Amino acid sequence: MADNNKTKKGFRRYTILVVDDDPSIVTLVKQLVDQEKYKVISTDDGESAEAIIRSRCPDLVLLDINIPGKNGLEVCRSLRGDKETQNLPIIILSGRTEQVDRNLGLEFGADDYITKPFNSQELLLRVNNVLKRVYGSQARNDSLTHGVLTVDFGKHEVQVKNKTIQLTLTEFKLLSSLLDNLGQVKTRDYLMEHVWESGEGVFSRTIDTHIQRLRNKLEEAGQYIETIRGVGYRFKT
């Protein structure tokens, strides 16, 4: 993640990258997040977005889908597939209102999906929520060992039989939610609220897809995640 500047009082000044080829959207976002003293940088195409992310390490990306070159979904998938950027918070801003596009954005690893035109205060709220969840001082600092699985919540590290497992931010949040109160069934509604926050546009298929990917990545420890038919999932004790 980024090594950001701080104000004289020690407040962290987050850097947000806006990737959109509509100048009015970029201007609006800049004016909006200026209320929070965030630094905003911008670009209008996929290739330059990836270059900026790797060179300047922003704290969060607001990513449009319909941009020149690589589209937003391709950029999102590329970032999630790279060890250096797999945990970078991404919020998709899109004029596409179809549920299939929203689902694809979340399945490709986006942390949130907001359709245009959007409510300015809602956007600011979601940006702040993601930043607080990822970088906030209230982050868990404990660790847990369960069978062959070890999770360090403070460092966002997961190991299975002492082998480090690379998870996306969404996958890590999903695992953390399942590990809260071991053995307790987590309904799909619970997971929607705690992993995707609003849950808007998130369907069973999206959750099931992420669960399957998480099981596969956890290898032997994936067997700990139990499906409760018609209800949700739980982590076996």
Tab-separated table of C-alpha atoms in Angstrom:
chain	number	residue	atom	x	y	z
A	1	MET	CA	0.000	0.000	0.000
A	2	ALA	CA	0.933	3.605	-0.290
A	3	ASP	CA	3.381	5.416	1.924
A	4	ASN	CA	1.316	8.579	2.232
A	5	ASN	CA	2.034	12.069	3.497
A	6	LYS	CA	0.556	13.239	6.792
A	7	THR	CA	-0.545	16.662	7.926
A	8	LYS	CA	1.298	18.454	10.703
A	9	LYS	CA	-1.231	17.032	13.170
A	10	GLY	CA	-0.486	13.487	12.054
A	11	PHE	CA	-3.702	12.973	10.071
A	12	ARG	CA	-3.148	10.615	7.190
A	13	ARG	CA	-3.808	12.223	3.830
A	14	TYR	CA	-5.132	9.462	1.614
A	15	THR	CA	-4.457	9.458	-2.109
A	16	ILE	CA	-7.353	8.494	-4.380
A	17	LEU	CA	-6.923	7.658	-8.051
A	18	VAL	CA	-9.942	8.479	-10.235
A	19	VAL	CA	-9.987	6.566	-13.518
A	20	ASP	CA	-12.658	8.074	-15.778
A	21	ASP	CA	-12.686	9.648	-19.249
A	22	ASP	CA	-15.485	12.046	-18.297
A	23	PRO	CA	-13.840	15.303	-17.075
A	24	SER	CA	-17.030	16.358	-15.275
A	25	ILE	CA	-16.943	13.194	-13.130
A	26	VAL	CA	-13.280	13.740	-12.284
A	27	THR	CA	-13.971	17.361	-11.321
A	28	LEU	CA	-16.973	16.371	-9.202
A	29	VAL	CA	-15.023	13.710	-7.324
A	30	LYS	CA	-12.122	16.092	-6.731
A	31	GLN	CA	-14.462	18.714	-5.277
A	32	LEU	CA	-16.212	16.110	-3.164
A	33	VAL	CA	-13.225	14.401	-1.575
A	34	ASP	CA	-11.536	17.762	-1.041
A	35	GLN	CA	-13.947	18.073	1.887
A	36	GLU	CA	-11.993	15.259	3.527
A	37	LYS	CA	-8.573	16.687	2.603
A	38	TYR	CA	-7.797	13.712	0.367
A	39	LYS	CA	-5.319	14.015	-2.453
A	40	VAL	CA	-6.781	13.164	-5.867
A	41	ILE	CA	-4.931	12.070	-8.982
A	42	SER	CA	-6.642	11.038	-12.202
A	43	THR	CA	-6.283	9.410	-15.586
A	44	ASP	CA	-8.676	8.456	-18.369
A	45	ASP	CA	-7.568	5.024	-19.624
A	46	GLY	CA	-6.804	1.561	-18.303
A	47	GLU	CA	-3.160	1.219	-19.249
A	48	SER	CA	-2.101	4.510	-17.687
A	49	ALA	CA	-4.167	3.670	-14.599
A	50	GLU	CA	-2.138	0.506	-14.007
A	51	ALA	CA	1.111	2.406	-14.550
A	52	ILE	CA	0.106	5.105	-12.058
A	53	ILE	CA	-1.002	2.543	-9.487
A	54	ARG	CA	2.351	0.768	-9.633
A	55	SER	CA	4.410	3.955	-9.568
A	56	ARG	CA	2.449	6.133	-7.138
A	57	CYS	CA	0.653	3.541	-4.981
A	58	PRO	CA	-2.698	5.263	-4.274
A	59	ASP	CA	-4.744	4.226	-1.253
A	60	LEU	CA	-7.971	3.700	-3.189
A	61	VAL	CA	-9.109	3.589	-6.819
A	62	LEU	CA	-12.405	4.899	-8.192
A	63	LEU	CA	-12.635	3.002	-11.460
A	64	ASP	CA	-15.026	3.523	-14.369
A	65	ILE	CA	-15.839	0.480	-16.527
A	66	ASN	CA	-16.124	2.163	-19.922
A	67	ILE	CA	-12.659	3.640	-20.330
A	68	PRO	CA	-10.350	3.525	-23.364
A	69	GLY	CA	-7.904	0.648	-23.753
A	70	LYS	CA	-8.327	-1.880	-20.972
A	71	ASN	CA	-11.800	-1.480	-19.548
A	72	GLY	CA	-12.401	-1.171	-15.824
A	73	LEU	CA	-13.224	-4.841	-15.296
A	74	GLU	CA	-9.997	-5.897	-17.015
A	75	VAL	CA	-8.013	-3.459	-14.887
A	76	CYS	CA	-9.704	-4.749	-11.731
A	77	ARG	CA	-8.937	-8.360	-12.617
A	78	SER	CA	-5.322	-7.481	-13.442
A	79	LEU	CA	-4.820	-5.691	-10.121
A	80	ARG	CA	-6.321	-8.558	-8.147
A	81	GLY	CA	-4.014	-10.990	-9.913
A	82	ASP	CA	-0.881	-9.079	-8.918
A	83	LYS	CA	0.653	-9.749	-5.490
A	84	GLU	CA	1.606	-6.073	-5.136
A	85	THR	CA	-1.903	-4.727	-5.752
A	86	GLN	CA	-4.237	-7.575	-4.797
A	87	ASN	CA	-5.415	-5.801	-1.624
A	88	LEU	CA	-5.749	-2.310	-3.126
A	89	PRO	CA	-9.286	-1.011	-2.402
A	90	ILE	CA	-11.315	-0.548	-5.609
A	91	ILE	CA	-14.719	1.095	-6.012
A	92	ILE	CA	-16.260	0.850	-9.466
A	93	LEU	CA	-18.176	3.859	-10.804
A	94	SER	CA	-20.269	2.889	-13.794
A	95	GLY	CA	-23.108	4.025	-15.985
A	96	ARG	CA	-24.003	0.369	-16.440
A	97	THR	CA	-27.011	-0.372	-14.282
A	98	GLU	CA	-27.569	-4.003	-15.298
A	99	GLN	CA	-27.229	-6.489	-12.445
A	100	VAL	CA	-24.901	-8.671	-14.507
A	101	ASP	CA	-22.389	-5.802	-14.711
A	102	ARG	CA	-22.627	-5.158	-10.976
A	103	ASN	CA	-22.090	-8.844	-10.267
A	104	LEU	CA	-19.109	-9.008	-12.605
A	105	GLY	CA	-17.524	-6.017	-10.898
A	106	LEU	CA	-17.841	-7.639	-7.478
A	107	GLU	CA	-16.739	-11.049	-8.722
A	108	PHE	CA	-13.645	-9.480	-10.316
A	109	GLY	CA	-12.686	-8.226	-6.858
A	110	ALA	CA	-14.138	-4.717	-6.541
A	111	ASP	CA	-14.947	-3.670	-2.976
A	112	ASP	CA	-18.007	-1.706	-4.017
A	113	TYR	CA	-19.996	-0.779	-7.133
A	114	ILE	CA	-21.755	2.569	-7.574
A	115	THR	CA	-23.911	3.405	-10.571
A	116	LYS	CA	-23.997	6.790	-12.289
A	117	PRO	CA	-25.495	9.241	-11.734
A	118	PHE	CA	-24.604	8.855	-8.079
A	119	ASN	CA	-25.454	10.771	-4.952
A	120	SER	CA	-22.388	12.754	-3.936
A	121	GLN	CA	-22.770	12.183	-0.226
A	122	GLU	CA	-23.344	8.468	-0.749
A	123	LEU	CA	-20.117	8.252	-2.736
A	124	LEU	CA	-18.219	10.075	-0.012
A	125	LEU	CA	-19.720	7.804	2.638
A	126	ARG	CA	-18.712	4.668	0.754
A	127	VAL	CA	-15.191	5.983	0.137
A	128	ASN	CA	-14.798	6.774	3.829
A	129	ASN	CA	-16.178	3.387	4.844
A	130	VAL	CA	-13.734	1.496	2.633
A	131	LEU	CA	-10.778	3.594	3.787
A	132	LYS	CA	-11.734	3.153	7.434
A	133	ARG	CA	-12.195	-0.581	7.041
A	134	VAL	CA	-8.844	-1.077	5.323
A	135	TYR	CA	-6.632	1.485	7.081
A	136	GLY	CA	-8.591	2.484	10.183
A	137	SER	CA	-7.152	2.280	13.662
A	138	GLN	CA	-9.905	-0.106	14.720
A	139	ALA	CA	-8.513	-2.952	12.587
A	140	ARG	CA	-8.097	-6.259	14.360
A	141	ASN	CA	-4.586	-7.014	15.571
A	142	ASP	CA	-5.175	-10.518	16.889
A	143	SER	CA	-4.438	-13.842	15.231
A	144	LEU	CA	-6.137	-17.217	15.133
A	145	THR	CA	-4.949	-20.767	14.546
A	146	HIS	CA	-7.498	-23.420	13.656
A	147	GLY	CA	-6.186	-26.794	12.583
A	148	VAL	CA	-3.804	-26.246	9.650
A	149	LEU	CA	-4.999	-22.636	9.209
A	150	THR	CA	-3.391	-19.549	10.769
A	151	VAL	CA	-4.779	-16.046	10.225
A	152	ASP	CA	-3.075	-12.841	11.347
A	153	PHE	CA	-5.821	-10.224	11.145
A	154	GLY	CA	-3.564	-7.243	11.782
A	155	LYS	CA	-1.157	-8.158	8.992
A	156	HIS	CA	-3.829	-9.590	6.675
A	157	GLU	CA	-1.769	-12.769	6.416
A	158	VAL	CA	-3.108	-16.290	5.935
A	159	GLN	CA	-1.109	-19.509	6.163
A	160	VAL	CA	-2.028	-23.156	5.653
A	161	LYS	CA	0.558	-25.563	7.052
A	162	ASN	CA	2.993	-22.616	7.256
A	163	LYS	CA	2.490	-21.875	3.547
A	164	THR	CA	1.421	-18.283	2.844
A	165	ILE	CA	-1.877	-18.054	0.967
A	166	GLN	CA	-2.522	-14.969	-1.171
A	167	LEU	CA	-6.083	-13.707	-0.808
A	168	THR	CA	-7.771	-10.672	-2.295
A	169	LEU	CA	-9.154	-8.083	0.108
A	170	THR	CA	-12.710	-9.348	-0.471
A	171	GLU	CA	-11.653	-12.955	0.130
A	172	PHE	CA	-9.887	-11.961	3.348
A	173	LYS	CA	-12.972	-10.084	4.567
A	174	LEU	CA	-15.100	-13.094	3.722
A	175	LEU	CA	-12.804	-15.425	5.665
A	176	SER	CA	-12.722	-13.023	8.626
A	177	SER	CA	-16.522	-12.880	8.688
A	178	LEU	CA	-16.742	-16.670	8.720
A	179	LEU	CA	-14.190	-16.873	11.540
A	180	ASP	CA	-16.163	-14.508	13.787
A	181	ASN	CA	-17.811	-16.795	16.372
A	182	LEU	CA	-16.544	-20.106	15.044
A	183	GLY	CA	-19.239	-22.640	14.294
A	184	GLN	CA	-21.984	-20.045	13.941
A	185	VAL	CA	-23.907	-20.099	10.664
A	186	LYS	CA	-23.438	-16.912	8.627
A	187	THR	CA	-26.417	-16.239	6.405
A	188	ARG	CA	-25.983	-14.786	2.951
A	189	ASP	CA	-27.599	-11.555	4.190
A	190	TYR	CA	-24.991	-11.357	6.965
A	191	LEU	CA	-22.155	-11.827	4.490
A	192	MET	CA	-23.632	-9.230	2.138
A	193	GLU	CA	-23.688	-6.681	4.954
A	194	HIS	CA	-20.271	-7.449	6.442
A	195	VAL	CA	-18.259	-8.149	3.288
A	196	TRP	CA	-19.921	-5.960	0.656
A	197	GLU	CA	-21.418	-3.484	3.180
A	198	SER	CA	-24.580	-2.322	1.408
A	199	GLY	CA	-25.182	-5.705	-0.220
A	200	GLU	CA	-26.884	-3.878	-3.077
A	201	GLY	CA	-26.696	-5.916	-6.263
A	202	VAL	CA	-25.002	-8.852	-4.537
A	203	PHE	CA	-26.707	-12.181	-5.194
A	204	SER	CA	-26.235	-15.740	-3.989
A	205	ARG	CA	-24.204	-16.509	-7.096
A	206	THR	CA	-21.678	-13.777	-6.243
A	207	ILE	CA	-21.244	-15.055	-2.694
A	208	ASP	CA	-21.089	-18.688	-3.790
A	209	THR	CA	-18.427	-17.856	-6.389
A	210	HIS	CA	-16.248	-16.129	-3.788
A	211	ILE	CA	-16.731	-18.984	-1.318
A	212	GLN	CA	-15.611	-21.513	-3.936
A	213	ARG	CA	-12.532	-19.451	-4.798
A	214	LEU	CA	-11.722	-19.089	-1.108
A	215	ARG	CA	-12.037	-22.841	-0.549
A	216	ASN	CA	-9.755	-23.540	-3.489
A	217	LYS	CA	-7.118	-21.090	-2.300
A	218	LEU	CA	-7.189	-22.436	1.256
A	219	GLU	CA	-6.392	-25.908	-0.098
A	220	GLU	CA	-6.688	-28.419	2.775
A	221	ALA	CA	-8.190	-25.775	5.076
A	222	GLY	CA	-10.980	-25.165	2.562
A	223	GLN	CA	-12.807	-28.159	4.004
A	224	TYR	CA	-13.461	-26.121	7.158
A	225	ILE	CA	-15.999	-23.987	5.260
A	226	GLU	CA	-19.313	-25.827	5.404
A	227	THR	CA	-22.345	-25.071	3.230
A	228	ILE	CA	-25.661	-24.913	5.086
A	229	ARG	CA	-28.127	-25.492	2.286
A	230	GLY	CA	-30.660	-22.713	1.845
A	231	VAL	CA	-29.123	-20.634	4.624
A	232	GLY	CA	-25.460	-19.769	4.182
A	233	TYR	CA	-22.081	-20.967	5.455
A	234	ARG	CA	-20.195	-21.686	8.648
A	235	PHE	CA	-16.630	-22.387	9.647
A	236	LYS	CA	-16.432	-25.811	11.296
A	237	THR	CA	-15.118	-25.971	14.843
